[in-house]
PDB file of C-alpha atoms in Angstrom:
ATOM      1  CA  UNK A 273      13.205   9.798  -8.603  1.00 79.00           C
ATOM      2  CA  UNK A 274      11.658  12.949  -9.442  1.00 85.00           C
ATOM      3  CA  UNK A 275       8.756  12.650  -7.513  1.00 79.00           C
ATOM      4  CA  UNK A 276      10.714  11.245  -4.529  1.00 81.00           C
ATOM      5  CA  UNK A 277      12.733  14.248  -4.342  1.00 87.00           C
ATOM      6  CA  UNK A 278       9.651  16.925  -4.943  1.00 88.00           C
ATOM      7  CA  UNK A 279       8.096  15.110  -2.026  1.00 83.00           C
ATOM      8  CA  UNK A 280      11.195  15.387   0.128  1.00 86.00           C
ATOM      9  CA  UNK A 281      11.569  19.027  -0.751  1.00 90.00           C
ATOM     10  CA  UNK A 282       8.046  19.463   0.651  1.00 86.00           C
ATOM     11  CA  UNK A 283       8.190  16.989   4.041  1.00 84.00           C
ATOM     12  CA  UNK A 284      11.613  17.559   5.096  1.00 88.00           C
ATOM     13  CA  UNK A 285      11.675  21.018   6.519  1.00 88.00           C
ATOM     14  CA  UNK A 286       8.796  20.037   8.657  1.00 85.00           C
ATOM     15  CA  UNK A 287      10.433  16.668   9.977  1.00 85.00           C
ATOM     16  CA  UNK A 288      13.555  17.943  10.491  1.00 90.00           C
ATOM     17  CA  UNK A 289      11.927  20.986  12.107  1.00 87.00           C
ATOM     18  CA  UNK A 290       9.256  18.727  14.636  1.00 86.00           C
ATOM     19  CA  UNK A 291       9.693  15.103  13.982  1.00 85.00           C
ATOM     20  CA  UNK A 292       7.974  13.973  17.010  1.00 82.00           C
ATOM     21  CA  UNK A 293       5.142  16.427  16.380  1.00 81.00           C
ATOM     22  CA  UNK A 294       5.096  15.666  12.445  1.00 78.00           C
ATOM     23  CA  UNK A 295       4.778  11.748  13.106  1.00 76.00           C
ATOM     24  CA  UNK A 296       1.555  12.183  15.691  1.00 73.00           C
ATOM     25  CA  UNK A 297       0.453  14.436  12.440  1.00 71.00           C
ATOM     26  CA  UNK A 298       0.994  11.705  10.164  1.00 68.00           C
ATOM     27  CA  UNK A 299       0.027   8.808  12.296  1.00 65.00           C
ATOM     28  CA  UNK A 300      -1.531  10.574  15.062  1.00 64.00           C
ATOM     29  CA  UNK A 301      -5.443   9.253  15.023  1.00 60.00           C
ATOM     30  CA  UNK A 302      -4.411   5.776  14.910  1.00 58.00           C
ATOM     31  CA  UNK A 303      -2.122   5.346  17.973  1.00 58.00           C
ATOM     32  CA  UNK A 304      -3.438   3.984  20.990  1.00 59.00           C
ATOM     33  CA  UNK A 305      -6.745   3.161  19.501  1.00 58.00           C
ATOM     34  CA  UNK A 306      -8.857   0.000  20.854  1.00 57.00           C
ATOM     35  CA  UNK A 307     -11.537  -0.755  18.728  1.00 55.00           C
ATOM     36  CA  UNK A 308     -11.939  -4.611  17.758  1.00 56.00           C
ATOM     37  CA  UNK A 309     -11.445  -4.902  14.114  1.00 57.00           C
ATOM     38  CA  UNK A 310     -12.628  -7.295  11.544  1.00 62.00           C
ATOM     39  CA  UNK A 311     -10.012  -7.258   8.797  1.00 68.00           C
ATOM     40  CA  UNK A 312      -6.658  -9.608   8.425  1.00 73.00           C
ATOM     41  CA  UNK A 313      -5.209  -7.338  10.774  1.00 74.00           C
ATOM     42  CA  UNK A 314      -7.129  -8.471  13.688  1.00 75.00           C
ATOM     43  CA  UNK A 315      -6.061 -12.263  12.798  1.00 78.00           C
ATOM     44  CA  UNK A 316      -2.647 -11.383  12.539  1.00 79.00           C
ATOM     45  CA  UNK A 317      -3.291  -9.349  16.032  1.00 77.00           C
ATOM     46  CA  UNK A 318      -4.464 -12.713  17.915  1.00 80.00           C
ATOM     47  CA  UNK A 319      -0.166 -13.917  17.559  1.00 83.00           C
ATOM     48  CA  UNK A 320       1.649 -10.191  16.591  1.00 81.00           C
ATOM     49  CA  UNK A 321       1.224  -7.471  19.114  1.00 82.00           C
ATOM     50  CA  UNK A 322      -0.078  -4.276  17.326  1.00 77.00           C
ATOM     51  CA  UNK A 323       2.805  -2.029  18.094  1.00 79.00           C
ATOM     52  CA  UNK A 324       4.835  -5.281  15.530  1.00 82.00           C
ATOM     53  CA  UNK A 325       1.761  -4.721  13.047  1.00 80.00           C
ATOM     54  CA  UNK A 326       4.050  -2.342  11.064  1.00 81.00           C
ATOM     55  CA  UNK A 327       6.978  -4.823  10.619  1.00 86.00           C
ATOM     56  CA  UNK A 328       4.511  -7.496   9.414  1.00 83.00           C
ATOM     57  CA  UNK A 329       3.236  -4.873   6.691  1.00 84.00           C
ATOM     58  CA  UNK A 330       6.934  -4.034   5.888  1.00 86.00           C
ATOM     59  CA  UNK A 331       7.611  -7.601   5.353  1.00 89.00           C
ATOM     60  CA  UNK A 332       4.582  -8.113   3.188  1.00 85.00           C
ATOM     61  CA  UNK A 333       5.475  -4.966   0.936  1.00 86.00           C
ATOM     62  CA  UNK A 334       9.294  -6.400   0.551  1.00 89.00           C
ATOM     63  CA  UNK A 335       7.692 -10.110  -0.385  1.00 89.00           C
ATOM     64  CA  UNK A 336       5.290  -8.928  -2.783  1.00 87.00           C
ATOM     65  CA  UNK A 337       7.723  -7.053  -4.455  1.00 85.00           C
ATOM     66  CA  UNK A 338       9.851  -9.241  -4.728  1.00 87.00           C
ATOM     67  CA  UNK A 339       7.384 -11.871  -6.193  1.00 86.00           C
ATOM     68  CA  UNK A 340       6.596  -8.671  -8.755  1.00 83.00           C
ATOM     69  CA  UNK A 341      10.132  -8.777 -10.166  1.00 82.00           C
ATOM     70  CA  UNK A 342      10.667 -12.052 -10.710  1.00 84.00           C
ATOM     71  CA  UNK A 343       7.294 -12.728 -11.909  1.00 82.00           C
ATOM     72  CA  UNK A 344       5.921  -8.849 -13.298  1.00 79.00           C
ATOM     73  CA  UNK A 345       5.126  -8.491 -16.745  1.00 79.00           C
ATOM     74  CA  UNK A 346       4.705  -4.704 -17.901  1.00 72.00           C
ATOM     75  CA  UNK A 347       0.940  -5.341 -18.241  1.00 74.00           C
ATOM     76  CA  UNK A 348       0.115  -6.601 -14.939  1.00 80.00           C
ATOM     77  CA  UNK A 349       2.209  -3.625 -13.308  1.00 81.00           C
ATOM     78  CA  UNK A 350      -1.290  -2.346 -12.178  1.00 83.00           C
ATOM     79  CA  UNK A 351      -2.537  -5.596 -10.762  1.00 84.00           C
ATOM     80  CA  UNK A 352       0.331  -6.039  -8.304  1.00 85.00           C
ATOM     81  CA  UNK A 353       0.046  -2.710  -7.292  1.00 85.00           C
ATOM     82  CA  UNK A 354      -3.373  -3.105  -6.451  1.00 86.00           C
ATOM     83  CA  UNK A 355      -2.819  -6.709  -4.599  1.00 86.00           C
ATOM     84  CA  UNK A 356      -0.108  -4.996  -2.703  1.00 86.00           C
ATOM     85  CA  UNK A 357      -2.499  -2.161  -1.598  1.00 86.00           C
ATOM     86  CA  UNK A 358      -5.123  -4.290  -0.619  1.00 85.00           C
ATOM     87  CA  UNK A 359      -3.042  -6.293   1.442  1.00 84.00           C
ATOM     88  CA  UNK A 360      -1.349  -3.420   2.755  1.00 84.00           C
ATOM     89  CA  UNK A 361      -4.760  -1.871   3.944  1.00 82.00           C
ATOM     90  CA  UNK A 362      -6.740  -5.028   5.199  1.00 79.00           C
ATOM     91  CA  UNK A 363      -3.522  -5.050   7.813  1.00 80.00           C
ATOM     92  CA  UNK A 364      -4.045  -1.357   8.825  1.00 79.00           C
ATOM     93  CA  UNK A 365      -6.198  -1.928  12.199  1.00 72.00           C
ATOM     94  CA  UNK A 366      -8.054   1.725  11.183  1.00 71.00           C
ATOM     95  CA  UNK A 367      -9.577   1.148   7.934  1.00 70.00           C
ATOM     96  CA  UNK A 368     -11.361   4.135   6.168  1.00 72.00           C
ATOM     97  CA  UNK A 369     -13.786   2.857   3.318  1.00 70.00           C
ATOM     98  CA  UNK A 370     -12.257   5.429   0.767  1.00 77.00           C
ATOM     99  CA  UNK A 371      -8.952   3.744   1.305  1.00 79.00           C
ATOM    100  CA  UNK A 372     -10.132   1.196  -1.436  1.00 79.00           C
ATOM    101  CA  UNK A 373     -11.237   3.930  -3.739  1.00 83.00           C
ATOM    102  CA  UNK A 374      -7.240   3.586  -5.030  1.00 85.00           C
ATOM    103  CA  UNK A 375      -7.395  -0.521  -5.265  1.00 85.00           C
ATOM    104  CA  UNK A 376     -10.403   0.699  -7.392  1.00 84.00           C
ATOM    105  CA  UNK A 377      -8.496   3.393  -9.753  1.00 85.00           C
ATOM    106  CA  UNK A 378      -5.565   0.402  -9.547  1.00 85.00           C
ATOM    107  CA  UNK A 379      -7.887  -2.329 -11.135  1.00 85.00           C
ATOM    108  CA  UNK A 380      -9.189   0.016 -13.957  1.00 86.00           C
ATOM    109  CA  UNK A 381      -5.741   0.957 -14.652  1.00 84.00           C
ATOM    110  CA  UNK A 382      -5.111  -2.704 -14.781  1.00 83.00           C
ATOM    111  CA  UNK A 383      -7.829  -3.456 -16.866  1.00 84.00           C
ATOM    112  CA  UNK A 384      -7.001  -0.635 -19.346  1.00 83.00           C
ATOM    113  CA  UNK A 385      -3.215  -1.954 -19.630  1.00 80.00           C
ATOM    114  CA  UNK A 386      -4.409  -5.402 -20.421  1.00 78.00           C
ATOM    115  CA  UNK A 387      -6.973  -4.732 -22.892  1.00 78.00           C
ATOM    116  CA  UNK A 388      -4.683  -2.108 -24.599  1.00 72.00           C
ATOM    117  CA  UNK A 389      -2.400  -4.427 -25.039  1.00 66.00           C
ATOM    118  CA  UNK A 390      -4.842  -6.955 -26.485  1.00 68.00           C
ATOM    119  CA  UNK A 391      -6.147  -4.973 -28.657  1.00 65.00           C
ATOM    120  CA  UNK A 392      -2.454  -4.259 -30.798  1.00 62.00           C
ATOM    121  CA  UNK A 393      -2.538  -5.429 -34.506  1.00 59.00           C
ATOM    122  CA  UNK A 394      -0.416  -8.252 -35.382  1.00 58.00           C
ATOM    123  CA  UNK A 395       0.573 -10.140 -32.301  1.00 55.00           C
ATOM    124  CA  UNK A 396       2.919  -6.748 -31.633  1.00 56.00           C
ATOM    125  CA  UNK A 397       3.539  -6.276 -27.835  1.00 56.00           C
ATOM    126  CA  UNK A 398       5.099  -3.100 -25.892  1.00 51.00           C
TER     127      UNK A 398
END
């Protein structure tokens, strides 16, 4: 909550002040861009128009979380984060190599949790 709140204090003078100018900022280099793509998104393209490709990713987010609270267990916090990135990105239809650099710092974080909480004495869990 505290970070949601920092990062309002920061964005919403400049929305509220030039919301039409402050989405092109934000999302500016991808509209109206016709490159053929090879990524899920260009699947999903052949029976979703792109300008829908948002709503699709929306619904994915809201389905994967879901599945993460019913199924999450504190250790694998990481993993669905990453899985949820991942899909999130392979359905952008711009895709930037470094955008996987945070599936990557996702999985170690993963792999740290889990091995962490192998490693306590006794069978003890957090």
């Amino acid at each position: 909550m505290i970070a949601v709140a920092i990062a309002l204090i920061l964005v919403l003078p400049f929305l509220l002040g030039s919301p039409e100018e402050f989405i092109a900022g934000v999302y500016g280099n991808w509209f109206y861009i016709d490159i053929p793509s090879i990524n899920l998104s260009y699947l999903i393209s052949l029976f979703i128009p792109w300008d829908s490709m948002i709503i699709v990713q929306g619904i994915v987010m809201v389905a994967i979380f879901s599945l993460a609270l019913q199924r999450m267990h504190p250790e694998d916090c990481w993993g669905w984060m990453a899985t949820a990135l991942v899909l999130f990105i392979a359905m952008n239809r711009v895709i930037n190599v470094y955008f996987y650099l945070i599936v990557l710092l996702l999985l170690v974080m993963h792999g740290i949790s889990v091995s962490t909480l192998k490693e306590k004495p006794d069978g003890e869990e957090m």
